[in-house]
C-alpha cells in the first residue's frame, strides 16, 4: 500500500511535470477606464470643438489610441495644472510622456488657431467629461497663457 | 496491483518522452481556438498569453519563437520563447537584446532587428534559445521620427535587404496635421523617408543616405512587407493618409473619411512611385486622385495619372501591419503562395465605428491576386462594434510561418500569440 502510494505520487508528479507550464509573463498596463456619459456635458459648446479638432485622435470617449495618442481620462495632464494644459493645446506637444502607466512618444500639433473661447470651452469639456470632474477653464485664463 | 502501477508509470514516462519526440502529432488546439474564429478545418492554440507589446514575430526551424517588442523597461526588446514539453505552448519566455522596435527576421544565422532608427543583427547560437549579445550595426542614419517610425526589414535571398522608412507626416503639410496648412511641393520628406531603401544584407555600418539606395518612393508607411519568392518581387501594404474630413470638412464628411483612402497593397518594383503625399487611392472611383493639400477636390487626377496603382485596395485606415506569403504544406492548396495580411485595426474611422483587427487572406496566381480578399481570422477584438481603438482586447500585428506550416499571429496589446493549424 505504502509503495503504491509512492508510485502514485511519482506518477502524478511525472504527469504534471510532463504537461506543466511555467508562467513567465511581463506585467502590462492597466485596463482602460470606461468613459462615463455626463448628461450636462452633452450640450456643452466644448463638445463641438472636441469633435472637430480632438476626437479623431483622442476618440469620442477620450480613451485615445494605445501606443499613439494618450487618453484624456483621469490623468493629471488633463485634470491637473490648467496652465500646462492650455500650453499643450496652444503649442502642441512632442517627446516621451507617461500617461496612466503607459509611455507615449508621438506628436500633437499646435492649436493656436483656435479662439480663446474655443480653447476654454474644449478644455472645460474634457476636464468635466469621460469621468473627469475638474474645474472649468475660463477665457481669461487662456488669454493670460497665450499672451505670456 | 503494484505491478499495474509500475506498468502505468513506465507507460506515462514513455508517453511523456514520446510527446517531446513527435511534438507535431501531439499538439492540440484549444477548444475555443484561443477566442478567435477561423475557416472550417482550421484550429488554433494560444502559445503565450502576455509577453508584452508584440510587434513582429519570427519562428526558427526548431520552433523557437522571437517577437519584437515596442517597449521594454530595460530595452530588452526581443522576447524569446521555447516549448520544451511538445504541447505547442511556450514554457520558457526570456527577454534579451539592447533594442526595442518592430522589424525581426532570422537570416543567415543572425536575428536581424529593426529598431526605430537602425537595423542591427544578433548572432544566433546553435542549440541556444537566446541570440548572443554582441550585435552588429547593419544600417543606420535613419531619421528620428515620432510617427511611422517602425523599421521593418525584408530580404530577397540575393544579398539585399529592404527597409521601410515611413514618412513622419500625414500628407506633408507645411504645418504638421494642421487644418488649412498646404502640402509642401515638392515634399522634402521624400528625400529621406516615405519609401523603401535597399541595402546589402551583410555589410556593416551602412548609412541610409550614402550607402542605401532609394528602391521605391511615394509610400507613406508600410509596416507590412514581404519578398514573394515565387515571383521574386517585393510586396508591401501601405498605411494610407488620415483626417480628410477633419482638415477638409467642406469636401469630405465623417462617413467618407472613414472609407477614404483605401489601404493599398503594392507590388514594389525598382524605381516605382506610388504617389504619397500628392495622391491617394479612392476605391470607389478606382483610381488615384489628387490630395486636397495639393489642390485636389476628391476627383481631380492631374499628376496622379502616372503614379503606380495598388494591386488590391482594402477599407480605409484598418492598418496593415504584417504580410506573409504562405509557402507551407499544412494548409490546403488554395492558400499556397497566397498572402496573409494582419490588420492592426483602425483609429481614424472615428466617429464612425472602427474596423480591422483581423487577419485576411488574398489568393494569388503568379504576381497578382487571383480573386478578392477574405477575412481569415477574426474575433481578436472580442466584440462586434468597436468605437474606440482601446476597446479592442487584442490587435493582430505580426505574422510568421512555423516549420510545420502553422501560421503564428502576435497581438500588440498584451503580446498574446496564436498558432493556427489545419487538419
Coordinates of C-alpha atoms in Angstrom, one line a residue:
Chain A
X1 CA 0.0 0.0 0.0
X2 CA 2.8 2.4 1.0
X3 CA 4.8 1.7 -2.1
X4 CA 1.6 2.1 -4.2
X5 CA 1.2 5.5 -2.6
X6 CA 4.7 6.5 -3.5
X7 CA 4.3 5.2 -7.0
X8 CA 1.1 7.0 -7.3
X9 CA 2.7 10.3 -6.2
X10 CA 5.5 9.7 -8.6
X11 CA 3.0 9.2 -11.4
X12 CA 1.2 12.4 -10.5
X13 CA 4.4 14.3 -10.4
X14 CA 5.6 12.8 -13.7
X15 CA 2.4 13.7 -15.4
X16 CA 2.3 17.2 -14.1
X17 CA 5.9 17.8 -14.9
X18 CA 5.3 16.5 -18.4
X19 CA 2.3 18.8 -19.0
X20 CA 3.3 21.6 -16.7
X21 CA 3.8 25.1 -17.8
X22 CA 5.9 27.8 -16.3
X23 CA 4.3 31.2 -16.3
X24 CA 6.7 34.0 -17.2
X25 CA 4.8 37.0 -18.4
X26 CA 5.6 40.6 -18.4
X27 CA 3.2 42.8 -16.5
X28 CA 1.1 45.0 -18.8
X29 CA -0.5 48.4 -18.2
X30 CA -3.8 48.8 -16.5
X31 CA -7.2 48.2 -18.2
X32 CA -8.7 51.2 -19.8
X33 CA -11.0 53.3 -17.7
X34 CA -14.5 53.3 -19.1
X35 CA -16.0 56.7 -20.1
X36 CA -19.0 58.0 -18.2
X37 CA -21.6 59.8 -20.1
X38 CA -22.2 63.1 -18.4
X39 CA -25.6 64.4 -19.3
X40 CA -24.8 68.0 -18.6
X41 CA -21.8 68.0 -20.9
X42 CA -23.8 66.6 -23.9
X43 CA -24.9 70.2 -24.9
X44 CA -21.7 71.9 -23.8
X45 CA -20.2 74.1 -26.6
X46 CA -16.8 72.4 -26.0
X47 CA -18.2 69.2 -27.3
X48 CA -18.4 70.6 -30.9
X49 CA -14.8 71.9 -30.7
X50 CA -13.7 68.5 -29.4
X51 CA -15.5 66.7 -32.3
X52 CA -13.8 68.9 -34.9
X53 CA -10.3 69.0 -33.5
X54 CA -9.6 66.3 -30.9
X55 CA -11.9 63.4 -31.5
X56 CA -10.0 61.9 -34.5
X57 CA -7.0 61.1 -32.3
X58 CA -8.4 61.0 -28.7
X59 CA -11.6 59.2 -29.6
X60 CA -15.2 60.1 -28.6
X61 CA -14.8 58.6 -25.1
X62 CA -11.4 60.3 -24.5
X63 CA -9.6 56.9 -24.4
X64 CA -7.0 57.7 -27.0
X65 CA -5.2 55.1 -29.1
X66 CA -2.8 52.7 -27.3
X67 CA 0.8 53.5 -28.1
X68 CA -0.1 56.5 -30.2
X69 CA -2.5 59.1 -28.7
X70 CA -2.7 59.4 -24.9
X71 CA -6.0 59.0 -23.1
X72 CA -7.7 62.1 -21.5
X73 CA -9.3 60.1 -18.8
X74 CA -8.4 60.6 -15.1
X75 CA -4.9 61.8 -15.8
X76 CA -3.1 64.8 -14.2
X77 CA -2.2 66.0 -17.7
X78 CA -5.9 66.9 -18.1
X79 CA -7.3 67.4 -14.6
X80 CA -4.2 69.0 -13.1
X81 CA -2.4 72.3 -13.7
X82 CA -4.5 74.3 -16.1
X83 CA -1.7 76.4 -17.4
X84 CA 0.2 73.3 -18.6
X85 CA -3.0 72.0 -20.3
X86 CA -3.6 75.4 -22.0
X87 CA 0.0 75.5 -23.2
X88 CA -0.2 72.0 -24.7
X89 CA -3.3 72.9 -26.6
X90 CA -1.8 76.2 -27.9
X91 CA 1.7 74.9 -28.7
X92 CA 1.2 71.2 -29.2
X93 CA 3.5 68.6 -27.7
X94 CA 6.2 66.1 -28.6
X95 CA 8.5 63.7 -26.8
X96 CA 8.2 60.9 -24.4
X97 CA 5.5 61.2 -21.7
X98 CA 3.8 58.7 -19.4
X99 CA 0.1 58.7 -19.0
X100 CA -1.7 56.2 -16.8
X101 CA 1.4 54.0 -16.7
X102 CA 1.8 53.9 -20.5
X103 CA 4.6 55.6 -22.5
X104 CA 3.7 57.8 -25.5
X105 CA 6.2 59.3 -27.9
X106 CA 4.3 60.9 -30.6
X107 CA 3.4 64.5 -31.7
X108 CA 0.4 66.6 -31.1
X109 CA 0.1 69.6 -33.5
X110 CA -0.4 73.1 -32.0
X111 CA -3.9 74.5 -31.9
X112 CA -3.2 78.2 -31.5
X113 CA -5.6 78.9 -34.4
X114 CA -8.5 78.2 -32.1
X115 CA -10.0 81.2 -30.3
X116 CA -9.6 81.7 -26.6
X117 CA -13.3 80.8 -26.2
X118 CA -12.9 77.6 -28.2
X119 CA -10.0 76.5 -26.1
X120 CA -11.7 77.4 -22.8
X121 CA -14.8 75.5 -24.0
X122 CA -13.0 72.4 -25.2
X123 CA -10.7 72.2 -22.1
X124 CA -13.7 72.6 -19.8
X125 CA -15.4 69.9 -21.8
X126 CA -12.5 67.4 -21.4
X127 CA -12.0 68.3 -17.7
X128 CA -15.6 67.5 -17.0
X129 CA -16.2 64.5 -19.3
X130 CA -15.1 60.9 -19.6
X131 CA -15.4 60.5 -15.9
X132 CA -13.3 63.6 -15.2
X133 CA -14.5 66.2 -12.7
X134 CA -12.1 69.1 -12.6
X135 CA -12.7 72.8 -12.6
X136 CA -13.7 74.9 -15.6
X137 CA -11.2 76.7 -17.8
X138 CA -12.0 80.4 -18.2
X139 CA -11.5 82.5 -21.3
X140 CA -9.3 84.9 -19.3
X141 CA -7.0 82.0 -18.3
X142 CA -6.4 81.1 -21.9
X143 CA -5.8 84.7 -22.8
X144 CA -3.2 85.0 -20.0
X145 CA -1.3 81.9 -21.1
X146 CA -1.4 82.9 -24.8
X147 CA -0.1 86.4 -24.0
X148 CA 2.8 85.2 -21.9
Chain B
X1 CA -1.9 -4.0 -8.2
X2 CA 1.7 -2.9 -7.6
X3 CA 2.7 -4.3 -11.0
X4 CA -0.1 -2.4 -12.6
X5 CA 1.1 0.8 -11.2
X6 CA 4.7 0.2 -12.3
X7 CA 3.4 -0.6 -15.7
X8 CA 1.3 2.6 -15.8
X9 CA 4.3 4.6 -14.6
X10 CA 6.5 3.2 -17.3
X11 CA 3.8 3.9 -19.8
X12 CA 3.4 7.5 -18.6
X13 CA 7.1 8.1 -18.7
X14 CA 7.3 6.7 -22.2
X15 CA 4.3 8.8 -23.3
X16 CA 5.9 11.9 -21.9
X17 CA 9.1 11.1 -23.8
X18 CA 7.3 10.4 -27.0
X19 CA 5.5 13.7 -26.7
X20 CA 8.8 15.5 -26.9
X21 CA 10.0 13.4 -29.8
X22 CA 7.0 13.7 -32.1
X23 CA 5.7 17.1 -31.0
X24 CA 3.7 17.9 -34.1
X25 CA 1.3 15.0 -33.7
X26 CA 0.7 15.7 -30.0
X27 CA -0.2 19.4 -30.4
X28 CA -3.8 20.0 -29.5
X29 CA -5.7 23.1 -30.4
X30 CA -7.7 25.0 -27.8
X31 CA -11.4 24.1 -27.8
X32 CA -12.2 27.8 -28.3
X33 CA -9.3 28.4 -30.7
X34 CA -7.9 30.9 -28.3
X35 CA -11.0 33.1 -28.7
X36 CA -10.6 33.7 -32.5
X37 CA -12.8 32.5 -35.4
X38 CA -11.3 30.6 -38.3
X39 CA -12.5 28.9 -41.6
X40 CA -13.6 25.3 -41.3
X41 CA -10.8 22.8 -40.8
X42 CA -8.6 25.3 -39.1
X43 CA -7.9 25.5 -35.3
X44 CA -5.7 27.5 -33.0
X45 CA -3.9 27.3 -29.7
X46 CA -2.5 30.0 -27.5
X47 CA 1.3 29.8 -27.5
X48 CA 1.7 32.6 -24.9
X49 CA -0.7 35.0 -23.2
X50 CA 1.1 38.2 -22.2
X51 CA 4.7 38.7 -23.3
X52 CA 4.5 42.5 -23.7
X53 CA 3.6 44.7 -26.6
X54 CA 4.4 42.5 -29.5
X55 CA 5.1 43.8 -33.0
X56 CA 6.5 41.3 -35.5
X57 CA 7.4 37.6 -35.0
X58 CA 9.9 35.1 -36.4
X59 CA 9.8 31.3 -35.9
X60 CA 13.1 29.3 -36.2
X61 CA 13.4 25.9 -37.8
X62 CA 13.4 24.2 -34.4
X63 CA 10.2 26.0 -33.4
X64 CA 11.8 28.7 -31.2
X65 CA 9.8 32.0 -31.4
X66 CA 11.2 35.6 -31.4
X67 CA 9.0 38.6 -31.0
X68 CA 10.0 42.2 -31.3
X69 CA 8.6 44.5 -28.6
X70 CA 7.6 48.1 -28.9
X71 CA 9.0 48.9 -25.5
X72 CA 10.6 47.1 -22.6
X73 CA 11.7 48.7 -19.3
X74 CA 15.3 47.5 -19.8
X75 CA 15.3 47.8 -23.6
X76 CA 15.3 44.0 -23.9
X77 CA 13.0 44.2 -26.9
X78 CA 13.4 40.6 -28.1
X79 CA 11.1 38.1 -26.4
X80 CA 12.4 34.6 -27.0
X81 CA 10.0 31.7 -26.5
X82 CA 10.6 27.9 -26.4
X83 CA 8.3 25.0 -25.9
X84 CA 10.1 22.2 -24.0
X85 CA 7.2 19.9 -23.5
X86 CA 5.9 19.5 -27.0
X87 CA 2.4 20.8 -26.4
X88 CA 3.0 23.8 -28.6
X89 CA 2.8 26.3 -25.7
X90 CA 5.8 28.3 -24.7
X91 CA 7.1 27.3 -21.3
X92 CA 10.2 29.4 -21.5
X93 CA 9.9 33.1 -22.1
X94 CA 13.1 35.2 -21.9
X95 CA 13.9 38.8 -22.8
X96 CA 17.2 39.8 -24.4
X97 CA 18.8 42.4 -26.6
X98 CA 19.5 46.2 -26.3
X99 CA 16.9 47.5 -28.7
X100 CA 13.1 47.8 -29.0
X101 CA 11.3 48.2 -32.3
X102 CA 9.3 46.3 -34.9
X103 CA 11.4 44.5 -37.6
X104 CA 12.6 41.0 -36.7
X105 CA 13.8 38.3 -39.0
X106 CA 16.0 35.2 -38.9
X107 CA 18.5 35.4 -41.8
X108 CA 21.9 33.8 -42.5
X109 CA 22.4 32.7 -38.9
X110 CA 21.5 36.0 -37.4
X111 CA 18.5 37.6 -35.8
X112 CA 18.0 40.9 -37.6
X113 CA 16.2 43.5 -35.6
X114 CA 14.8 46.9 -36.8
X115 CA 14.8 49.4 -34.0
X116 CA 13.2 52.7 -34.9
X117 CA 16.5 54.3 -36.0
X118 CA 18.7 51.4 -37.1
X119 CA 18.8 47.8 -38.3
X120 CA 21.1 45.6 -36.2
X121 CA 21.7 41.8 -36.1
X122 CA 22.4 39.5 -33.2
X123 CA 24.3 36.2 -33.9
X124 CA 22.3 33.1 -33.2
X125 CA 24.0 30.4 -31.2
X126 CA 23.5 26.8 -32.2
X127 CA 21.1 25.0 -29.8
X128 CA 20.6 28.1 -27.7
X129 CA 17.3 29.9 -27.4
X130 CA 18.9 33.3 -26.8
X131 CA 21.0 35.0 -29.5
X132 CA 24.4 36.3 -28.4
X133 CA 24.5 39.9 -27.2
X134 CA 27.4 41.1 -29.4
X135 CA 25.1 42.7 -32.0
X136 CA 26.4 44.4 -35.2
X137 CA 25.2 47.5 -36.9
X138 CA 23.9 46.9 -40.4
X139 CA 22.1 50.0 -41.4
X140 CA 21.9 53.4 -39.6
X141 CA 21.3 57.0 -40.1
X142 CA 17.5 56.8 -40.3
X143 CA 15.6 59.9 -39.2
X144 CA 14.4 60.0 -35.7
X145 CA 10.7 60.0 -36.1
X146 CA 7.7 60.3 -33.8
X147 CA 5.2 58.9 -36.2
X148 CA 5.5 56.0 -38.6
X149 CA 8.9 55.2 -37.1
X150 CA 8.8 51.4 -37.3
X151 CA 11.6 49.9 -39.4
X152 CA 10.6 46.5 -40.7
X153 CA 13.1 44.8 -43.0
X154 CA 12.9 42.1 -45.6
X155 CA 15.4 40.1 -47.7
X156 CA 15.4 39.0 -51.3
X157 CA 17.7 36.0 -50.9
X158 CA 20.1 37.6 -53.4
X159 CA 22.1 39.5 -50.8
X160 CA 19.9 42.6 -50.4
X161 CA 17.8 44.0 -47.5
X162 CA 14.8 46.3 -47.9
X163 CA 13.8 48.6 -45.1
X164 CA 10.7 50.7 -44.9
X165 CA 11.3 54.3 -44.0
X166 CA 7.9 55.7 -43.1
X167 CA 7.1 59.4 -43.6
X168 CA 6.9 61.3 -40.4
X169 CA 3.8 63.1 -41.6
X170 CA 0.2 62.7 -42.7
X171 CA 0.3 64.5 -46.0
X172 CA 3.5 66.5 -45.9
X173 CA 1.7 69.7 -44.8
X174 CA 3.8 72.8 -44.1
X175 CA 2.4 72.7 -40.5
X176 CA 2.1 69.1 -39.3
X177 CA -1.5 67.9 -39.2
X178 CA -2.9 71.4 -39.0
X179 CA -6.2 72.5 -40.8
X180 CA -5.6 74.9 -43.6
X181 CA -1.9 74.2 -44.0
X182 CA -0.9 73.4 -47.6
X183 CA 1.1 70.5 -48.8
X184 CA 4.8 71.2 -49.4
X185 CA 5.6 70.9 -53.1
X186 CA 7.9 69.1 -53.7
X187 CA 7.6 67.3 -50.5
X188 CA 11.1 67.3 -48.9
X189 CA 10.4 64.3 -46.8
X190 CA 10.6 62.1 -49.8
X191 CA 14.4 62.6 -49.9
X192 CA 14.9 60.6 -46.8
X193 CA 11.6 58.9 -46.0
X194 CA 8.3 57.9 -47.5
X195 CA 9.7 54.9 -49.3
X196 CA 11.7 51.7 -49.3
X197 CA 15.5 51.8 -49.0
X198 CA 17.7 49.0 -50.3
X199 CA 20.9 47.8 -48.5
X200 CA 23.4 44.9 -48.7
X201 CA 22.2 42.3 -46.2
X202 CA 25.7 41.5 -44.7
X203 CA 27.7 44.7 -44.9
X204 CA 28.2 46.5 -41.6
X205 CA 27.6 50.2 -40.8
X206 CA 25.7 51.2 -44.0
X207 CA 24.4 54.7 -43.8
X208 CA 20.8 55.2 -45.2
X209 CA 21.6 58.1 -47.4
X210 CA 25.2 57.5 -48.5
X211 CA 25.2 53.6 -48.8
X212 CA 21.5 52.8 -49.1
X213 CA 19.6 53.2 -52.3
X214 CA 16.0 54.5 -52.5
X215 CA 14.3 51.5 -54.1
X216 CA 10.8 52.9 -54.3
X217 CA 9.1 56.1 -53.2
X218 CA 5.7 57.7 -52.5
X219 CA 4.9 55.1 -49.8
X220 CA 3.6 56.9 -46.7
X221 CA 4.3 54.0 -44.4
X222 CA 4.4 50.2 -44.9
X223 CA 4.9 48.1 -41.8
X224 CA 3.8 45.0 -43.8
X225 CA 6.4 43.9 -46.2
X226 CA 7.4 40.6 -47.7
X227 CA 9.5 39.2 -50.5
X228 CA 7.5 36.8 -52.7
X229 CA 10.0 34.0 -53.5
X230 CA 7.7 32.6 -56.1
X231 CA 7.9 35.6 -58.4
X232 CA 10.9 37.3 -56.9
X233 CA 9.3 40.6 -56.1
X234 CA 8.8 42.8 -53.1
X235 CA 5.3 43.5 -51.8
X236 CA 4.2 45.9 -49.1
X237 CA 0.8 47.1 -47.8
X238 CA 0.6 50.9 -47.1
X239 CA -1.0 52.8 -44.2
X240 CA -3.0 55.4 -46.1
X241 CA -3.4 59.0 -45.1
X242 CA -5.7 60.2 -42.3
X243 CA -8.1 63.1 -41.4
X244 CA -9.7 64.1 -44.8
X245 CA -12.9 65.3 -43.1
X246 CA -11.0 66.9 -40.2
X247 CA -8.9 69.2 -42.5
X248 CA -11.3 69.5 -45.4
X249 CA -14.9 69.3 -43.9
X250 CA -16.2 71.2 -46.9
X251 CA -15.2 68.3 -49.2
X252 CA -15.5 65.2 -47.0
X253 CA -17.9 64.1 -44.3
X254 CA -17.1 61.7 -41.5
X255 CA -18.5 58.7 -43.4
X256 CA -16.3 59.5 -46.4
X257 CA -13.4 60.0 -44.1
X258 CA -13.9 56.5 -42.7
X259 CA -13.7 54.9 -46.1
X260 CA -11.1 57.1 -47.8
X261 CA -8.5 56.5 -48.8
X262 CA -8.0 52.7 -49.3
X263 CA -5.2 50.9 -47.6
X264 CA -3.2 49.9 -50.7
X265 CA -1.4 46.6 -51.5
X266 CA 1.7 47.4 -53.6
X267 CA 3.9 45.2 -55.9
X268 CA 7.1 47.2 -55.4
X269 CA 9.3 47.3 -58.5
X270 CA 12.6 49.2 -58.5
X271 CA 12.1 52.9 -59.0
X272 CA 8.3 52.8 -58.6
X273 CA 6.4 55.9 -57.3
X274 CA 3.1 55.2 -55.5
X275 CA 2.1 58.9 -55.2
X276 CA 2.2 59.9 -51.5
X277 CA 1.8 62.7 -50.4
X278 CA 0.4 64.1 -53.7
X279 CA -2.1 61.3 -54.4
X280 CA -4.3 58.8 -52.6
X281 CA -6.4 55.9 -53.9
X282 CA -10.2 56.2 -54.0
X283 CA -11.6 52.7 -54.0
X284 CA -15.0 53.8 -55.2
X285 CA -13.7 55.7 -58.3
X286 CA -11.0 53.0 -58.6
X287 CA -8.2 55.5 -59.2
X288 CA -5.6 57.7 -57.7
X289 CA -6.8 61.2 -57.1
X290 CA -5.0 64.5 -56.2
X291 CA -4.8 65.1 -52.4
X292 CA -6.7 68.2 -51.2
X293 CA -3.4 69.6 -49.7
X294 CA -2.2 69.8 -53.3
X295 CA -5.3 71.4 -54.8
X296 CA -7.4 68.2 -55.3
X297 CA -11.2 68.2 -54.9
X298 CA -11.7 64.5 -54.4
X299 CA -12.0 63.8 -58.2
X300 CA -9.1 65.7 -59.9
X301 CA -6.3 63.4 -61.1
X302 CA -3.6 65.6 -62.7
X303 CA -0.1 64.4 -61.7
X304 CA -1.6 61.2 -60.1
X305 CA -2.2 59.7 -63.6
X306 CA 1.3 58.2 -63.8
X307 CA 1.6 57.0 -60.2
X308 CA 1.5 53.3 -59.6
X309 CA -1.8 51.8 -58.7
X310 CA -2.3 49.2 -55.9
X311 CA -2.8 45.6 -56.9
X312 CA -5.6 45.5 -54.3
X313 CA -7.5 48.0 -52.2
X314 CA -8.6 47.4 -48.6
X315 CA -11.0 49.5 -46.5
X316 CA -9.6 52.8 -45.1
X317 CA -7.5 53.1 -42.0
X318 CA -7.6 49.4 -41.0
X319 CA -3.8 49.5 -40.6
X320 CA -2.0 46.6 -42.4
X321 CA 0.9 45.7 -40.1
X322 CA 2.3 42.5 -41.5
X323 CA 2.3 40.5 -44.7
X324 CA 3.2 36.8 -45.3
X325 CA 3.2 34.7 -48.4
X326 CA 2.3 31.2 -47.4
X327 CA 4.8 28.6 -48.6
X328 CA 3.9 25.7 -46.2
X329 CA 2.3 22.4 -46.9
X330 CA 0.0 22.2 -44.0
X331 CA -2.8 24.5 -45.3
X332 CA -5.0 23.4 -48.3
X333 CA -3.9 24.1 -51.9
X334 CA -5.8 27.4 -52.1
X335 CA -3.6 29.0 -49.6
X336 CA -0.2 28.1 -51.2
X337 CA 1.7 31.2 -52.3
X338 CA -1.2 33.4 -51.3
X339 CA -0.9 36.4 -48.9
X340 CA -1.9 36.7 -45.3
X341 CA -2.2 40.2 -44.0
X342 CA -2.6 41.2 -40.3
X343 CA -4.7 44.3 -40.0
X344 CA -3.9 46.0 -36.7
X345 CA -7.3 47.9 -36.7
X346 CA -8.2 51.5 -37.2
X347 CA -8.3 54.7 -35.2
X348 CA -9.0 57.2 -37.9
X349 CA -12.5 56.0 -38.7
X350 CA -13.9 57.8 -35.6
X351 CA -16.6 59.0 -35.0
X352 CA -17.7 56.1 -37.2
X353 CA -17.1 52.6 -35.7
X354 CA -13.6 51.3 -36.0
X355 CA -12.7 48.4 -38.3
X356 CA -9.9 45.9 -39.0
X357 CA -8.5 43.8 -36.1
X358 CA -8.4 40.7 -38.3
X359 CA -6.1 38.6 -40.5
X360 CA -7.2 38.4 -44.2
X361 CA -6.2 36.0 -46.9
X362 CA -5.6 37.1 -50.5
X363 CA -5.3 34.2 -53.0
X364 CA -2.6 34.7 -55.6
X365 CA -1.9 33.4 -59.1
X366 CA 1.6 34.4 -60.0
X367 CA 2.4 38.0 -59.2
X368 CA -1.2 39.2 -58.8
X369 CA -4.3 38.3 -56.6
X370 CA -6.5 35.7 -58.3
X371 CA -9.7 36.8 -56.5
X372 CA -10.9 39.1 -53.8
X373 CA -9.6 39.2 -50.2
X374 CA -11.4 37.4 -47.4
X375 CA -11.3 37.5 -43.7
X376 CA -9.3 34.5 -42.4
X377 CA -9.0 35.0 -38.7
X378 CA -11.3 37.3 -36.7
X379 CA -12.6 38.0 -33.2
X380 CA -9.3 39.4 -31.9
X381 CA -11.1 42.5 -30.6
X382 CA -13.5 40.4 -28.5
X383 CA -16.5 42.5 -29.6
X384 CA -18.7 43.3 -32.6
X385 CA -18.7 47.1 -32.6
X386 CA -15.5 48.8 -31.7
X387 CA -16.0 52.6 -31.2
X388 CA -12.6 53.4 -29.7
X389 CA -9.4 51.6 -30.6
X390 CA -8.7 50.9 -26.9
X391 CA -11.9 48.8 -26.7
X392 CA -10.3 46.1 -28.7
X393 CA -8.9 43.4 -26.4
X394 CA -6.3 42.1 -28.9
X395 CA -4.9 43.6 -32.1
X396 CA -3.1 41.3 -34.6
X397 CA 0.2 42.9 -35.6
X398 CA 2.7 40.3 -36.7
X399 CA 2.7 37.0 -38.7
X400 CA 5.1 34.1 -39.1
X401 CA 5.1 30.7 -40.6
X402 CA 6.3 27.8 -38.5
X403 CA 8.5 24.9 -39.8
X404 CA 5.4 22.6 -40.0
X405 CA 3.4 25.2 -41.9
X406 CA 1.4 26.6 -38.9
X407 CA 0.6 30.3 -39.0
X408 CA 1.6 32.4 -36.0
X409 CA -0.2 35.6 -35.1
X410 CA 1.1 38.0 -32.4
X411 CA -1.0 40.7 -30.7
X412 CA 0.3 44.2 -29.8
X413 CA -1.9 44.9 -26.8
X414 CA -0.7 42.2 -24.4
X415 CA 1.5 40.1 -26.6
X416 CA -0.8 37.1 -27.0
X417 CA 0.4 34.6 -29.6
X418 CA -1.8 32.2 -31.5
X419 CA -0.7 29.2 -33.6
X420 CA -3.2 28.4 -36.4
X421 CA -3.2 24.9 -37.8
X422 CA -5.1 22.9 -40.3
X423 CA -6.1 19.3 -40.1

